[in-house]
Short mmCIF file of C-alpha atoms and ligand atoms in Angstrom, two decimals:
data_model
loop_
_atom_site.label_atom_id
_atom_site.label_comp_id
_atom_site.label_asym_id
_atom_site.label_seq_id
_atom_site.Cartn_x
_atom_site.Cartn_y
_atom_site.Cartn_z
CA UNK M 288 48.15 5.42 6.61
CA UNK M 289 48.53 7.36 3.35
CA UNK M 290 45.19 8.35 1.87
CA UNK M 291 44.62 8.50 -1.88
CA UNK M 292 42.72 11.80 -2.25
CA UNK M 293 42.19 11.21 -5.98
CA UNK M 294 39.66 8.50 -5.04
CA UNK M 295 37.38 10.55 -2.75
CA UNK M 296 34.54 10.61 -5.29
CA UNK M 297 34.47 6.78 -5.33
CA UNK M 298 32.26 4.91 -2.84
CA UNK M 299 31.49 1.23 -2.60
CA UNK M 300 28.43 1.56 -0.39
CA UNK M 301 24.83 2.57 -1.14
CA UNK M 302 22.81 5.17 0.82
CA UNK M 303 21.87 3.69 4.17
CA UNK M 304 25.23 1.98 4.69
CA UNK M 305 28.42 3.66 5.89
CA UNK M 306 31.96 2.54 5.15
CA UNK M 307 34.29 2.11 8.13
CA UNK M 308 36.74 4.88 7.26
CA UNK M 309 36.93 7.98 5.11
CA UNK M 310 39.41 10.56 3.89
CA UNK M 311 39.30 13.78 5.91
CA UNK M 312 41.33 16.97 6.22
CA UNK M 313 42.30 17.17 9.86
CA UNK M 314 43.71 19.94 12.07
CA UNK M 315 45.49 18.85 15.25
CA UNK M 316 46.61 21.06 18.09
CA UNK M 317 50.32 20.32 17.61
CA UNK M 318 50.10 21.57 13.98
CA UNK M 319 48.48 24.98 14.67
CA UNK M 320 49.87 27.57 12.26
CA UNK M 321 49.51 28.63 8.64
CA UNK M 322 46.70 26.70 6.91
CA UNK M 323 49.13 24.96 4.53
CA UNK M 324 50.86 23.45 7.59
CA UNK M 325 47.90 22.92 9.89
CA UNK M 326 45.61 20.98 7.53
CA UNK M 327 46.61 17.39 6.66
CA UNK M 328 44.70 14.51 5.09
CA UNK M 329 44.12 11.52 7.36
CA UNK M 330 42.07 8.34 7.29
CA UNK M 331 39.41 8.65 10.00
CA UNK M 332 36.54 6.44 11.16
CA UNK M 333 33.12 7.36 9.74
CA UNK M 334 30.81 8.55 12.55
CA UNK M 335 27.43 6.91 13.16
CA UNK M 336 24.41 9.22 13.45
CA UNK M 337 22.98 9.55 16.97
CA UNK M 338 19.36 10.42 17.79
CA UNK M 339 18.06 13.26 15.57
CA UNK M 340 21.35 13.23 13.68
CA UNK M 341 22.11 12.56 10.03
CA UNK M 342 25.29 11.46 8.28
CA UNK M 343 25.56 13.18 4.90
CA UNK M 344 27.83 12.18 2.05
CA UNK M 345 29.62 15.44 1.21
CA UNK M 346 29.46 16.16 -2.53
CA UNK M 347 31.06 19.60 -2.20
CA UNK M 348 32.27 21.74 0.69
CA UNK M 349 32.49 25.52 1.05
CA UNK M 350 35.59 27.30 2.34
CA UNK M 351 35.14 29.92 5.08
CA UNK M 352 37.33 32.17 7.17
CA UNK M 353 36.43 30.32 10.38
CA UNK M 354 38.75 27.43 9.55
CA UNK M 355 41.59 29.87 8.95
CA UNK M 356 41.11 30.74 12.62
CA UNK M 357 40.87 27.02 13.48
CA UNK M 358 44.19 26.37 11.69
CA UNK M 359 45.94 29.26 13.42
CA UNK M 360 44.58 28.25 16.83
CA UNK M 361 43.58 31.90 17.27
CA UNK M 362 42.00 33.73 18.95
CA UNK M 363 41.18 30.50 20.82
CA UNK M 364 41.86 26.85 20.20
CA UNK M 365 38.82 24.99 18.84
CA UNK M 366 39.95 21.99 20.85
CA UNK M 367 38.40 23.52 23.96
CA UNK M 368 34.91 23.28 22.50
CA UNK M 369 32.14 20.91 21.52
CA UNK M 370 32.98 17.30 20.75
CA UNK M 371 36.70 18.02 20.21
CA UNK M 372 37.81 16.68 23.61
CA UNK M 373 35.94 13.42 22.86
CA UNK M 374 37.47 12.82 19.41
CA UNK M 375 40.77 14.72 19.65
CA UNK M 376 40.66 15.91 16.03
CA UNK M 377 39.23 18.85 14.17
CA UNK M 378 37.60 18.10 10.83
CA UNK M 379 36.62 21.59 9.72
CA UNK M 380 34.13 22.77 7.14
CA UNK M 381 30.92 24.66 7.88
CA UNK M 382 29.30 24.51 4.45
CA UNK M 383 28.29 21.45 2.45
CA UNK M 384 26.03 20.15 -0.25
CA UNK M 385 25.47 16.44 -0.24
CA UNK M 386 23.28 13.37 -0.06
CA UNK M 387 21.62 12.08 3.10
CA UNK M 388 23.38 8.74 3.66
CA UNK M 389 22.16 7.49 7.04
CA UNK M 390 19.65 8.89 9.54
CA UNK M 391 19.58 8.41 13.30
CA UNK M 392 16.65 7.56 15.56
CA UNK M 393 13.83 10.09 15.52
CA UNK M 394 14.61 11.61 12.11
CA UNK M 395 11.43 11.73 10.02
CA UNK M 396 11.84 14.63 7.58
CA UNK M 397 14.84 13.22 5.72
CA UNK M 398 15.71 9.86 4.22
CA UNK M 399 18.76 8.33 2.53
CA UNK M 400 19.11 9.71 -1.00
CA UNK M 401 17.72 13.20 -0.27
CA UNK M 402 19.83 16.02 -1.72
CA UNK M 403 20.58 18.72 0.82
CA UNK M 404 22.59 21.73 1.83
CA UNK M 405 23.63 22.18 5.44
CA UNK M 406 23.36 25.24 7.66
CA UNK M 407 26.00 25.35 10.34
CA UNK M 408 24.15 26.15 13.57
CA UNK M 409 23.86 23.44 16.19
CA UNK M 410 22.14 23.53 19.57
CA UNK M 411 20.73 20.98 21.97
CA UNK M 412 17.02 20.24 21.66
CA UNK M 413 16.89 20.26 25.45
CA UNK M 414 17.82 23.92 25.86
CA UNK M 415 14.66 26.01 26.46
CA UNK M 416 16.13 28.90 24.43
CA UNK M 417 15.80 26.72 21.32
CA UNK M 418 12.06 26.46 21.82
CA UNK M 419 11.11 30.05 22.50
CA UNK M 420 13.95 32.55 22.29
CA UNK M 421 16.50 31.68 19.61
CA UNK M 422 18.86 28.72 19.22
CA UNK M 423 21.69 31.27 18.97
CA UNK M 424 20.94 32.14 22.62
CA UNK M 425 21.24 28.53 23.82
CA UNK M 426 24.23 27.66 26.06
CA UNK M 427 24.80 24.60 23.85
CA UNK M 428 24.94 26.68 20.63
CA UNK M 429 27.91 25.84 18.41
CA UNK M 430 29.03 26.29 14.83
CA UNK M 431 29.32 22.90 13.14
CA UNK M 432 32.69 22.32 11.50
CA UNK M 433 34.33 25.00 13.63
CA UNK M 434 33.37 24.55 17.27
CA UNK M 435 32.63 20.90 16.49
CA UNK M 436 34.53 18.31 14.55
CA UNK M 437 32.88 16.16 11.80
CA UNK M 438 32.71 19.15 9.41
CA UNK M 439 32.53 19.02 5.63
CA UNK M 440 36.18 18.60 4.55
CA UNK M 441 35.68 14.84 4.55
CA UNK M 442 33.77 12.22 2.57
CA UNK M 443 31.06 12.13 5.26
CA UNK M 444 29.85 14.66 7.80
CA UNK M 445 27.65 14.31 10.87
CA UNK M 446 24.98 16.97 11.48
CA UNK M 447 21.77 17.57 13.42
CA UNK M 448 18.66 16.91 11.31
CA UNK M 449 17.50 20.52 11.82
CA UNK M 450 20.60 21.70 9.92
CA UNK M 451 19.37 20.26 6.64
CA UNK M 452 17.77 22.35 3.90
CA UNK M 453 16.67 21.21 0.45
CA UNK M 454 19.41 21.66 -2.14
CA UNK M 455 18.26 24.21 -4.75
CA UNK M 456 17.71 21.95 -7.77
CA UNK M 457 19.18 24.33 -10.36
CA UNK M 458 22.56 24.56 -8.63
CA UNK M 459 25.53 22.28 -9.13
CA UNK M 460 27.05 20.63 -6.06
CA UNK M 461 29.83 23.20 -5.84
CA UNK M 462 27.44 26.14 -6.23
CA UNK M 463 25.13 24.75 -3.55
CA UNK M 464 28.03 24.26 -1.12
CA UNK M 465 29.32 27.78 -1.47
CA UNK M 466 26.86 30.13 0.17
CA UNK M 467 25.32 28.93 3.46
CA UNK M 468 27.55 30.28 6.20
CA UNK M 469 28.20 33.74 4.80
CA UNK M 470 24.81 34.25 3.15
CA UNK M 471 22.73 33.17 6.14
CA UNK M 472 24.93 35.33 8.40
CA UNK M 473 24.44 38.38 6.16
CA UNK M 474 20.68 37.68 6.05
CA UNK M 475 20.33 37.74 9.84
CA UNK M 476 22.60 40.78 10.20
CA UNK M 477 20.65 42.89 7.75
CA UNK M 478 17.08 41.61 7.79
CA UNK M 479 16.59 40.56 11.41
CA UNK M 480 19.17 42.45 13.47
CA UNK M 481 19.44 45.77 11.58
CA UNK M 482 15.84 45.68 10.21
CA UNK M 483 16.87 46.58 6.66
CA UNK M 484 14.13 48.38 4.75
CA UNK M 485 13.55 49.70 1.24
CA UNK M 486 15.13 53.12 0.95
CA UNK M 487 17.83 52.50 3.54
CA UNK M 488 21.40 53.47 2.77
CA UNK M 489 23.99 50.84 3.65
CA UNK M 490 27.79 50.85 3.86
CA UNK M 491 29.26 47.36 3.33
CA UNK M 492 32.87 46.67 4.24
CA UNK M 493 34.58 43.90 2.24
CA UNK M 494 31.70 43.96 -0.22
CA UNK M 495 33.39 41.54 -2.63
CA UNK M 496 34.20 39.08 0.16
CA UNK M 497 32.24 36.09 1.43
CA UNK M 498 29.72 38.06 3.49
CA UNK M 499 29.80 41.17 1.33
CA UNK M 500 28.61 39.62 -1.93
CA UNK M 501 25.40 38.54 -0.18
CA UNK M 502 24.94 41.72 1.84
CA UNK M 503 25.14 43.61 -1.44
CA UNK M 504 22.55 41.37 -3.14
CA UNK M 505 20.18 41.53 -0.15
CA UNK M 506 20.30 45.34 -0.21
CA UNK M 507 19.48 45.39 -3.93
CA UNK M 508 16.64 42.86 -3.44
CA UNK M 509 15.18 44.88 -0.55
CA UNK M 510 15.34 48.19 -2.39
CA UNK M 511 18.12 49.64 -0.24
CA UNK M 512 21.09 51.56 -1.68
CA UNK M 513 24.47 50.07 -0.88
CA UNK M 514 28.01 51.30 -1.23
CA UNK M 515 30.65 48.59 -1.11
CA UNK M 516 34.17 49.07 0.20
CA UNK M 517 36.77 47.04 -1.69
CA UNK M 518 40.50 46.99 -2.29
CA UNK M 519 40.58 46.89 -6.09
CA UNK M 520 38.58 48.24 -8.99
CA UNK M 521 37.98 44.69 -10.26
CA UNK M 522 36.27 43.91 -6.98
CA UNK M 523 34.38 47.19 -7.34
CA UNK M 524 33.06 46.09 -10.73
CA UNK M 525 31.80 42.84 -9.16
CA UNK M 526 30.06 44.74 -6.38
CA UNK M 527 28.30 46.98 -8.90
CA UNK M 528 27.27 43.89 -10.87
CA UNK M 529 25.69 42.56 -7.66
CA UNK M 530 23.53 45.68 -7.37
CA UNK M 531 25.52 48.20 -5.32
CA UNK M 532 25.03 51.86 -6.13
CA UNK M 533 28.77 52.31 -6.16
CA UNK M 534 32.01 51.37 -4.48
CA UNK M 535 34.93 52.95 -2.67
CA UNK M 536 38.43 51.63 -3.19
CA UNK M 537 39.85 51.64 0.34
CA UNK M 538 43.40 51.97 -0.96
CA UNK M 539 42.54 55.60 -1.68
CA UNK M 540 41.85 56.06 2.06
CA UNK M 541 44.53 53.80 3.52
CA UNK M 542 45.22 56.31 6.29
CA UNK M 543 41.78 55.80 7.84
CA UNK M 544 42.52 52.25 9.01
CA UNK M 545 43.18 51.99 12.74
CA UNK M 546 46.38 50.13 13.56
CA UNK M 547 46.37 50.64 17.32
CA UNK M 548 48.93 52.51 19.40
CA UNK M 549 48.73 55.65 17.24
CA UNK M 550 50.13 58.86 18.73
CA UNK M 551 47.66 61.75 19.21
CA UNK M 552 48.98 63.38 16.00
CA UNK M 553 48.64 60.16 14.04
CA UNK M 554 45.17 59.68 15.43
CA UNK M 555 44.23 63.18 14.29
CA UNK M 556 45.50 62.44 10.79
CA UNK M 557 43.63 59.12 10.77
CA UNK M 558 40.43 60.84 11.82
CA UNK M 559 40.82 63.33 8.98
CA UNK M 560 41.09 60.47 6.51
CA UNK M 561 38.00 58.82 8.00
CA UNK M 562 36.09 62.08 7.52
CA UNK M 563 37.22 62.22 3.88
CA UNK M 564 36.06 58.60 3.47
CA UNK M 565 32.63 59.29 4.98
CA UNK M 566 32.22 62.22 2.56
CA UNK M 567 32.98 59.88 -0.36
CA UNK M 568 30.42 57.38 0.98
CA UNK M 569 27.79 60.09 1.42
CA UNK M 570 28.50 61.36 -2.09
CA UNK M 571 27.60 57.97 -3.55
CA UNK M 572 24.63 57.24 -1.28
CA UNK M 573 23.19 60.76 -1.18
CA UNK M 574 23.52 60.86 2.60
CA UNK M 575 25.08 58.98 5.53
CA UNK M 576 24.33 55.27 5.87
CA UNK M 577 21.45 54.02 8.03
CA UNK M 578 23.34 50.76 8.47
CA UNK M 579 27.03 49.87 8.45
CA UNK M 580 27.75 46.19 7.76
CA UNK M 581 30.86 45.38 9.86
CA UNK M 582 33.12 42.36 10.14
CA UNK M 583 36.60 43.87 9.70
CA UNK M 584 36.79 45.05 13.32
CA UNK M 585 39.75 46.96 14.70
CA UNK M 586 40.91 48.64 11.46
CA UNK M 587 37.51 49.96 10.41
CA UNK M 588 35.29 50.14 13.50
CA UNK M 589 36.08 53.77 14.47
CA UNK M 590 35.22 54.81 10.91
CA UNK M 591 32.01 52.75 11.00
CA UNK M 592 30.81 54.49 14.16
CA UNK M 593 31.69 57.85 12.65
CA UNK M 594 30.08 57.13 9.27
CA UNK M 595 26.70 55.79 10.36
CA UNK M 596 23.95 58.41 10.58
CA UNK M 597 22.42 59.58 13.88
CA UNK M 598 20.24 56.78 15.30
CA UNK M 599 21.82 54.47 12.72
CA UNK M 600 23.09 50.93 13.33
CA UNK M 601 26.50 49.32 13.06
CA UNK M 602 25.90 45.57 12.84
CA UNK M 603 29.00 43.43 13.42
CA UNK M 604 29.66 39.69 13.19
CA UNK M 605 33.45 39.42 13.02
CA UNK M 606 36.82 41.09 13.39
CA UNK M 607 39.26 40.00 10.68
CA UNK M 608 41.74 42.76 11.51
CA UNK M 609 41.55 42.42 15.30
CA UNK M 610 38.89 41.99 17.95
CA UNK M 611 39.92 44.61 20.47
CA UNK M 612 38.05 47.63 19.20
CA UNK M 613 38.52 51.22 20.26
CA UNK M 614 36.67 54.21 18.94
CA UNK M 615 35.59 57.68 19.97
CA UNK M 616 32.42 56.90 21.91
CA UNK M 617 31.20 60.51 21.75
CA UNK M 618 30.06 59.85 18.18
CA UNK M 619 27.99 56.96 19.51
CA UNK M 620 26.20 58.60 22.40
CA UNK M 621 25.80 62.14 21.08
CA UNK M 622 24.26 60.80 17.87
CA UNK M 623 22.42 57.94 19.60
CA UNK M 624 23.87 55.27 17.34
CA UNK M 625 23.53 51.54 18.00
CA UNK M 626 26.03 48.70 17.85
CA UNK M 627 24.47 45.30 17.20
CA UNK M 628 26.26 42.00 17.57
CA UNK M 629 25.17 39.22 15.24
CA UNK M 630 26.20 35.62 14.86
CA UNK M 631 25.26 33.23 12.05
CA UNK M 632 21.52 32.47 11.74
CA UNK M 633 18.82 30.19 13.06
CA UNK M 634 17.16 27.41 11.04
CA UNK M 635 14.19 29.61 10.19
CA UNK M 636 16.37 32.42 8.83
CA UNK M 637 18.45 29.88 6.91
CA UNK M 638 15.25 28.40 5.45
CA UNK M 639 13.88 31.77 4.33
CA UNK M 640 17.23 32.80 2.88
CA UNK M 641 17.58 29.45 1.08
CA UNK M 642 14.19 30.01 -0.56
CA UNK M 643 15.54 33.18 -2.16
CA UNK M 644 18.33 31.09 -3.67
CA UNK M 645 15.80 28.47 -4.84
CA UNK M 646 13.85 31.30 -6.52
CA UNK M 647 16.98 32.66 -8.20
CA UNK M 648 16.59 36.05 -6.46
CA UNK M 649 19.94 35.72 -4.69
CA UNK M 650 22.78 33.92 -6.42
CA UNK M 651 25.91 32.30 -5.09
CA UNK M 652 29.11 34.05 -6.13
CA UNK M 653 31.75 31.52 -6.90
CA UNK M 654 35.32 32.44 -7.54
CA UNK M 655 36.96 29.04 -7.82
CA UNK M 656 36.18 25.37 -7.54
CA UNK M 657 39.07 23.23 -6.40
CA UNK M 658 39.75 19.54 -5.93
CA UNK M 659 39.75 17.83 -2.53
CA UNK M 660 43.56 17.99 -2.51
CA UNK M 661 43.42 21.81 -2.33
CA UNK M 662 41.67 22.35 1.04
CA UNK M 663 44.77 23.68 2.79
CA UNK M 664 45.76 25.91 -0.16
CA UNK M 665 42.25 27.34 -0.39
CA UNK M 666 42.39 28.41 3.26
CA UNK M 667 45.80 29.95 2.70
CA UNK M 668 44.30 32.10 -0.09
CA UNK M 669 41.73 33.43 2.40
CA UNK M 670 44.40 33.98 5.00
CA UNK M 671 46.38 36.03 2.46
CA UNK M 672 43.25 37.89 1.19
CA UNK M 673 43.95 36.68 -2.35
CA UNK M 674 40.42 35.48 -3.08
CA UNK M 675 37.29 37.04 -4.54
CA UNK M 676 33.94 35.63 -3.46
CA UNK M 677 33.75 31.99 -2.49
CA UNK M 678 35.83 28.86 -3.04
CA UNK M 679 34.17 25.44 -3.25
CA UNK M 680 35.87 22.09 -2.88
CA UNK M 681 34.72 19.04 -4.84
CA UNK M 682 34.46 16.01 -2.56
CA UNK M 683 31.94 13.39 -3.78
CA UNK M 684 31.33 15.26 -7.04
CA UNK M 685 33.85 14.09 -9.63
CA UNK M 686 33.66 17.24 -11.76
CA UNK M 687 32.24 20.76 -11.82
CA UNK M 688 28.63 21.15 -12.95
CA UNK M 689 27.35 17.85 -11.55
CA UNK M 690 24.15 17.85 -9.49
CA UNK M 691 22.09 20.33 -11.56
CA UNK M 692 18.56 19.01 -11.90
CA UNK M 693 16.55 22.07 -12.91
CA UNK M 694 16.51 25.36 -14.78
CA UNK M 695 17.56 28.57 -13.10
CA UNK M 696 20.44 31.00 -12.77
CA UNK M 697 23.54 29.33 -11.41
CA UNK M 698 26.29 31.08 -9.54
CA UNK M 699 27.71 34.41 -10.60
CA UNK M 700 31.32 33.73 -11.56
CA UNK M 701 33.75 36.19 -10.03
CA UNK M 702 36.43 36.21 -12.68
CA UNK M 703 39.28 38.29 -11.33
CA UNK M 704 41.53 37.76 -8.36
CA UNK M 705 42.89 40.33 -5.98
N1 LIG P 191 29.89 35.44 13.35
C1 LIG P 191 29.58 34.84 12.22
O1 LIG P 191 28.60 34.13 12.17
C2 LIG P 191 30.44 35.03 11.01
C3 LIG P 191 30.02 34.52 9.80
C4 LIG P 191 30.79 34.73 8.66
C5 LIG P 191 32.00 35.42 8.78
N2 LIG P 191 32.40 35.87 9.99
C6 LIG P 191 33.69 36.60 10.11
O2 LIG P 191 33.59 37.76 9.30
C7 LIG P 191 34.86 38.04 8.71
C8 LIG P 191 34.69 38.17 7.20
O3 LIG P 191 34.26 36.94 6.66
P1 LIG P 191 34.19 36.75 5.06
O4 LIG P 191 33.79 35.35 4.80
O5 LIG P 191 33.40 37.84 4.45
O6 LIG P 191 35.74 36.93 4.73
P2 LIG P 191 36.41 37.33 3.37
O7 LIG P 191 35.82 36.59 2.22
O8 LIG P 191 37.88 37.25 3.63
O9 LIG P 191 36.00 38.85 3.14
C9 LIG P 191 36.36 39.87 4.04
C10 LIG P 191 36.72 41.12 3.27
O10 LIG P 191 37.10 42.11 4.24
C11 LIG P 191 38.02 42.98 3.65
N3 LIG P 191 39.12 43.21 4.58
C12 LIG P 191 39.99 42.31 5.08
N4 LIG P 191 40.89 42.90 5.89
C13 LIG P 191 40.57 44.23 5.88
C14 LIG P 191 41.12 45.37 6.51
N5 LIG P 191 42.20 45.29 7.30
N6 LIG P 191 40.54 46.56 6.29
C15 LIG P 191 39.45 46.67 5.48
N7 LIG P 191 38.89 45.63 4.85
C16 LIG P 191 39.45 44.41 5.06
C17 LIG P 191 38.55 42.34 2.37
O11 LIG P 191 38.00 43.05 1.28
P3 LIG P 191 38.83 44.15 0.47
O12 LIG P 191 40.28 43.76 0.56
O13 LIG P 191 38.28 44.06 -0.91
O14 LIG P 191 38.51 45.45 1.14
C18 LIG P 191 37.92 40.95 2.37
O15 LIG P 191 37.50 40.57 1.08
C19 LIG P 191 35.81 36.93 9.14
O16 LIG P 191 36.57 37.37 10.24
C20 LIG P 191 34.86 35.82 9.54
O17 LIG P 191 35.44 34.96 10.51
C21 LIG P 191 31.65 35.71 11.11
#
């Protein structure tokens, strides 16, 4: 059935009652490919909340790189995970702001009408890891709207009650939907995994990207000096505005990026470029970085291991350029460096990080707000690295700026594109 996406902000039911169907952007296995092909709007049944679950009316949804991977079906198909086999569709979207619409049995902290943002970590309450180690260690751990369906690119989303956080009152719906996944990930990487401290020096790859804009702000807030790597001077200006000590335009060091399959001579030349890059970084920071903030992977990882200071830490949560990493391990062991894996955040980290947003100490960085009809296009922009900061999608909100109920700094607007 054709779905009229211009009507997604209209609802004929009050909080507490769900309609039978909703408009949703859906990825199906047979459509895997470029985001503009893989995502299509369909009419889907609205899910009922189970025990300790909540159905939220999505007012705005945030766009993340994970659903570029979901669209491509790479490096793995999401259909192997979570509740996908049960429902046979993937409704992506791992960031949302919205209104609690219906709560399941056992939910006591939230009621219909509450305004919320959603963090994207799910785990079973029955796994012992959740109750003593970390929900990210639980065998049931999954990222909502990526490893599960019922994500936020739909009029309603189904989440676990523990995923809900109060919506910062001073933010509009689109601002509130824009930061969770990348900001909470950057928070765990720096504060909990790499133990960021005042006075640290930090190298941030992709500093104007989704993770980078928050890593940069967290360094400034903590009293650490950051240098951001970017691919244009406009992005560099944004990174400095966010509190970085300086930036490096990676186009001036294009030869340092690892492609794979280099000959020994090419590898030697690449290494020389990496050395030149580390000198530029040290020139800005006044010394080598204590922490390298990694998510680019294959292209940059050898340089990250080289650049970080002895006993320093490379903390990594992703691999945009490729996940099979190779690097000269002598620089790791001789200099006793550490590599730390990190993945999203737990509810406690998300809560603490959200408080910094509520206090206006960390601000969302919003590049563009788009209508519900633009979900596929927005993912294509990420795929083509043509974005700057975050993209939000209006779903239940009819226009930008709705949902602000208090005073405070809104999002920083990133005004230039790549
Ligand atoms: N595990 C987790 O919990 C988690 C959470 C969030 C994200 N991630 C992953 O982390 C990665 C980044 O996410 P994001 O939201 O920050 O994405 P993003 O908004 O696309 O930003 C990434 C930045 O990396 C830089 N970059 C891209 N390709 C590069 C290359 N070949 N060499 C050097 N720099 C390159 C680009 O900046 P410049 O062009 O300006 O250099 C880009 O802005 C993605 O792969 C994502 O899936 C993982």
